[in-house]
């Protein structure tokens, strides 16, 4: 992810709340990297809500990020993910990168059963007046849904003077896959190049019996049997995927890659 200083005129767009009611909820893993979203827009099946102020969240397609900045008094604007199916009793991780430009920024992250601010009753964490001008910070927040259902994750911008808040690489992952004693062993797998165009080279610290590639909705789009150190991904469409490797000891190693 490149950090780009840009003119704030790109941010001066005020649109009403946008939501596509025909979009269905997705299963974990949910991933949004904003790489294919045009400047000024938001990804398909996400939504935004302007409560006060003059500027809404929008993508910036040069470096594939989501951003917002409003120098007015008491701004409040929300960005909501697509609906994600969550199960009560399971533990999930919400991860994302964030940084600020020019002056300290403030925002909060919450989740609820509808993409509207009145539903964002489960506040996960507030980030108040964090320093700007630093490298992107990776956040990892734990989610314990109170009931099984569809949930939306909201990013609530609370202002930062004349600066800009940038968010990227939002994902929702299941943290405890105890039903099959699955371990999330991202650090045990190395893949390169990433992003990949034709082939994905895999280095795994464990012996494996095969692999699967999942799209961002959790659907298996490619399966392999046997030990694979080189995987042909040339036929995949551009976007984000998860490589799931089945290890001989019964565990699973999972990592994300981007097909360019």
Short mmCIF file of C-alpha atoms in Angstrom, two decimals, residues 10-180:
data_model
loop_
_atom_site.label_atom_id
_atom_site.label_comp_id
_atom_site.label_asym_id
_atom_site.label_seq_id
_atom_site.Cartn_x
_atom_site.Cartn_y
_atom_site.Cartn_z
CA UNK A 10 -10.96 14.76 -3.94
CA UNK A 11 -12.83 14.47 -0.66
CA UNK A 12 -15.39 17.19 -1.26
CA UNK A 13 -18.26 14.97 -2.26
CA UNK A 14 -21.53 14.86 -0.33
CA UNK A 15 -23.83 12.02 -1.29
CA UNK A 16 -26.76 10.41 0.47
CA UNK A 17 -26.48 7.02 2.18
CA UNK A 18 -25.91 4.35 -0.45
CA UNK A 19 -26.88 0.69 -0.06
CA UNK A 20 -27.76 -2.06 -2.53
CA UNK A 21 -30.62 -4.02 -0.98
CA UNK A 22 -30.06 -6.90 -3.42
CA UNK A 23 -26.66 -7.73 -1.94
CA UNK A 24 -26.65 -10.90 0.11
CA UNK A 25 -24.61 -11.45 3.25
CA UNK A 26 -21.35 -13.37 2.89
CA UNK A 27 -19.59 -15.92 5.06
CA UNK A 28 -16.18 -15.42 6.60
CA UNK A 29 -13.53 -14.81 5.49
CA UNK A 30 -14.68 -11.36 4.38
CA UNK A 31 -11.99 -9.23 2.75
CA UNK A 32 -12.12 -5.73 1.22
CA UNK A 33 -8.91 -4.11 -0.03
CA UNK A 34 -10.54 -1.32 -2.15
CA UNK A 35 -8.15 -2.09 -5.03
CA UNK A 36 -10.88 -2.27 -7.68
CA UNK A 37 -13.03 0.66 -6.50
CA UNK A 38 -12.99 3.90 -8.49
CA UNK A 39 -12.08 7.18 -6.81
CA UNK A 40 -15.09 8.80 -5.18
CA UNK A 41 -17.04 5.55 -5.00
CA UNK A 42 -17.31 2.75 -2.44
CA UNK A 43 -17.16 -1.02 -3.07
CA UNK A 44 -20.24 -2.87 -4.28
CA UNK A 45 -22.50 -4.04 -1.44
CA UNK A 46 -20.96 -1.65 1.09
CA UNK A 47 -22.67 1.58 2.18
CA UNK A 48 -22.01 4.97 3.75
CA UNK A 49 -24.01 7.40 5.87
CA UNK A 50 -23.45 11.12 6.34
CA UNK A 51 -24.81 12.12 9.77
CA UNK A 52 -23.24 15.58 9.98
CA UNK A 53 -20.59 17.53 8.13
CA UNK A 54 -19.97 17.76 4.40
CA UNK A 55 -17.70 14.85 3.40
CA UNK A 56 -18.29 11.12 3.12
CA UNK A 57 -15.98 8.12 2.98
CA UNK A 58 -14.72 7.31 -0.51
CA UNK A 59 -12.12 5.20 -2.25
CA UNK A 60 -8.98 6.53 -3.84
CA UNK A 61 -8.08 4.16 -6.67
CA UNK A 62 -4.45 5.24 -7.16
CA UNK A 63 -3.32 3.22 -4.16
CA UNK A 64 -6.48 1.26 -3.34
CA UNK A 65 -7.54 2.80 -0.02
CA UNK A 66 -10.62 4.22 1.69
CA UNK A 67 -10.39 7.74 3.05
CA UNK A 68 -12.26 10.66 4.58
CA UNK A 69 -11.40 14.16 5.78
CA UNK A 70 -13.63 16.97 7.02
CA UNK A 71 -12.34 20.21 8.59
CA UNK A 72 -15.82 21.36 9.60
CA UNK A 73 -17.22 21.35 13.15
CA UNK A 74 -18.41 18.02 14.62
CA UNK A 75 -18.29 15.86 11.48
CA UNK A 76 -19.75 12.36 11.66
CA UNK A 77 -19.81 9.96 8.74
CA UNK A 78 -19.97 6.16 8.60
CA UNK A 79 -18.69 3.48 6.25
CA UNK A 80 -20.35 0.06 6.51
CA UNK A 81 -19.07 -3.26 5.22
CA UNK A 82 -21.20 -5.77 3.40
CA UNK A 83 -23.28 -7.97 5.71
CA UNK A 84 -21.32 -10.88 7.19
CA UNK A 85 -22.83 -14.07 8.61
CA UNK A 86 -21.61 -14.64 12.18
CA UNK A 87 -22.39 -17.44 14.62
CA UNK A 88 -22.99 -16.96 18.34
CA UNK A 89 -20.34 -18.73 20.40
CA UNK A 90 -17.63 -18.23 17.78
CA UNK A 91 -14.84 -15.70 18.10
CA UNK A 92 -13.93 -13.52 15.11
CA UNK A 93 -11.14 -11.10 14.28
CA UNK A 94 -11.73 -7.78 12.55
CA UNK A 95 -8.46 -6.57 11.05
CA UNK A 96 -7.60 -3.43 9.08
CA UNK A 97 -4.81 -0.94 8.43
CA UNK A 98 -5.14 2.77 9.20
CA UNK A 99 -3.11 5.98 9.23
CA UNK A 100 -3.63 9.73 9.23
CA UNK A 101 -2.29 12.58 7.13
CA UNK A 102 -1.44 16.10 8.39
CA UNK A 103 -3.04 16.24 11.85
CA UNK A 104 -4.26 13.76 14.51
CA UNK A 105 -7.42 11.88 13.53
CA UNK A 106 -10.24 10.19 15.47
CA UNK A 107 -12.57 7.34 14.59
CA UNK A 108 -14.42 4.41 16.14
CA UNK A 109 -15.26 0.89 14.99
CA UNK A 110 -18.57 -0.78 15.84
CA UNK A 111 -20.91 -3.46 14.53
CA UNK A 112 -24.64 -4.06 14.40
CA UNK A 113 -27.45 -5.81 12.55
CA UNK A 114 -28.18 -3.00 10.06
CA UNK A 115 -25.95 -0.57 8.11
CA UNK A 116 -27.18 2.53 9.95
CA UNK A 117 -25.67 4.43 12.88
CA UNK A 118 -28.58 3.70 15.25
CA UNK A 119 -27.81 -0.02 14.88
CA UNK A 120 -24.09 0.30 15.65
CA UNK A 121 -24.61 -0.48 19.34
CA UNK A 122 -21.61 -2.78 19.75
CA UNK A 123 -18.63 -0.42 19.93
CA UNK A 124 -15.44 -2.45 19.48
CA UNK A 125 -12.83 0.27 19.95
CA UNK A 126 -12.29 4.03 19.67
CA UNK A 127 -9.16 5.53 18.17
CA UNK A 128 -8.96 9.08 19.51
CA UNK A 129 -6.45 11.69 18.33
CA UNK A 130 -3.93 9.14 17.08
CA UNK A 131 -0.78 10.67 15.53
CA UNK A 132 -0.62 11.38 11.80
CA UNK A 133 2.33 11.10 9.48
CA UNK A 134 3.29 7.60 10.63
CA UNK A 135 3.41 4.32 8.68
CA UNK A 136 0.13 2.37 8.45
CA UNK A 137 -0.89 0.69 11.70
CA UNK A 138 -2.43 -2.81 11.63
CA UNK A 139 -5.37 -3.28 14.01
CA UNK A 140 -6.74 -6.66 15.12
CA UNK A 141 -9.96 -6.56 17.16
CA UNK A 142 -11.83 -9.48 18.74
CA UNK A 143 -15.56 -9.94 18.02
CA UNK A 144 -17.97 -12.04 20.09
CA UNK A 145 -21.41 -11.74 18.43
CA UNK A 146 -24.26 -11.90 20.97
CA UNK A 147 -26.49 -13.92 18.63
CA UNK A 148 -26.28 -15.72 15.30
CA UNK A 149 -27.15 -13.43 12.41
CA UNK A 150 -26.00 -10.95 9.79
CA UNK A 151 -23.76 -8.17 11.05
CA UNK A 152 -22.33 -5.01 9.48
CA UNK A 153 -19.07 -3.42 10.61
CA UNK A 154 -19.06 0.37 10.77
CA UNK A 155 -16.15 2.82 10.67
CA UNK A 156 -17.25 6.10 12.27
CA UNK A 157 -15.12 9.14 11.35
CA UNK A 158 -15.10 11.74 14.13
CA UNK A 159 -12.94 14.42 12.58
CA UNK A 160 -9.37 15.58 12.51
CA UNK A 161 -9.18 19.21 11.49
CA UNK A 162 -7.74 19.65 8.01
CA UNK A 163 -6.24 16.15 7.91
CA UNK A 164 -7.31 12.89 6.33
CA UNK A 165 -8.01 9.41 7.74
CA UNK A 166 -7.09 6.42 5.56
CA UNK A 167 -8.29 2.82 6.06
CA UNK A 168 -7.30 -0.26 4.04
CA UNK A 169 -7.33 -4.07 3.99
CA UNK A 170 -10.47 -4.70 6.02
CA UNK A 171 -11.12 -8.36 6.84
CA UNK A 172 -13.30 -10.47 9.13
CA UNK A 173 -11.90 -13.90 9.96
CA UNK A 174 -12.98 -16.70 12.25
CA UNK A 175 -10.59 -16.92 15.17
CA UNK A 176 -11.57 -20.27 16.70
CA UNK A 177 -12.24 -23.10 14.25
CA UNK A 178 -12.53 -25.73 16.96
CA UNK A 179 -14.96 -28.03 15.13
CA UNK A 180 -12.11 -29.63 13.17
#
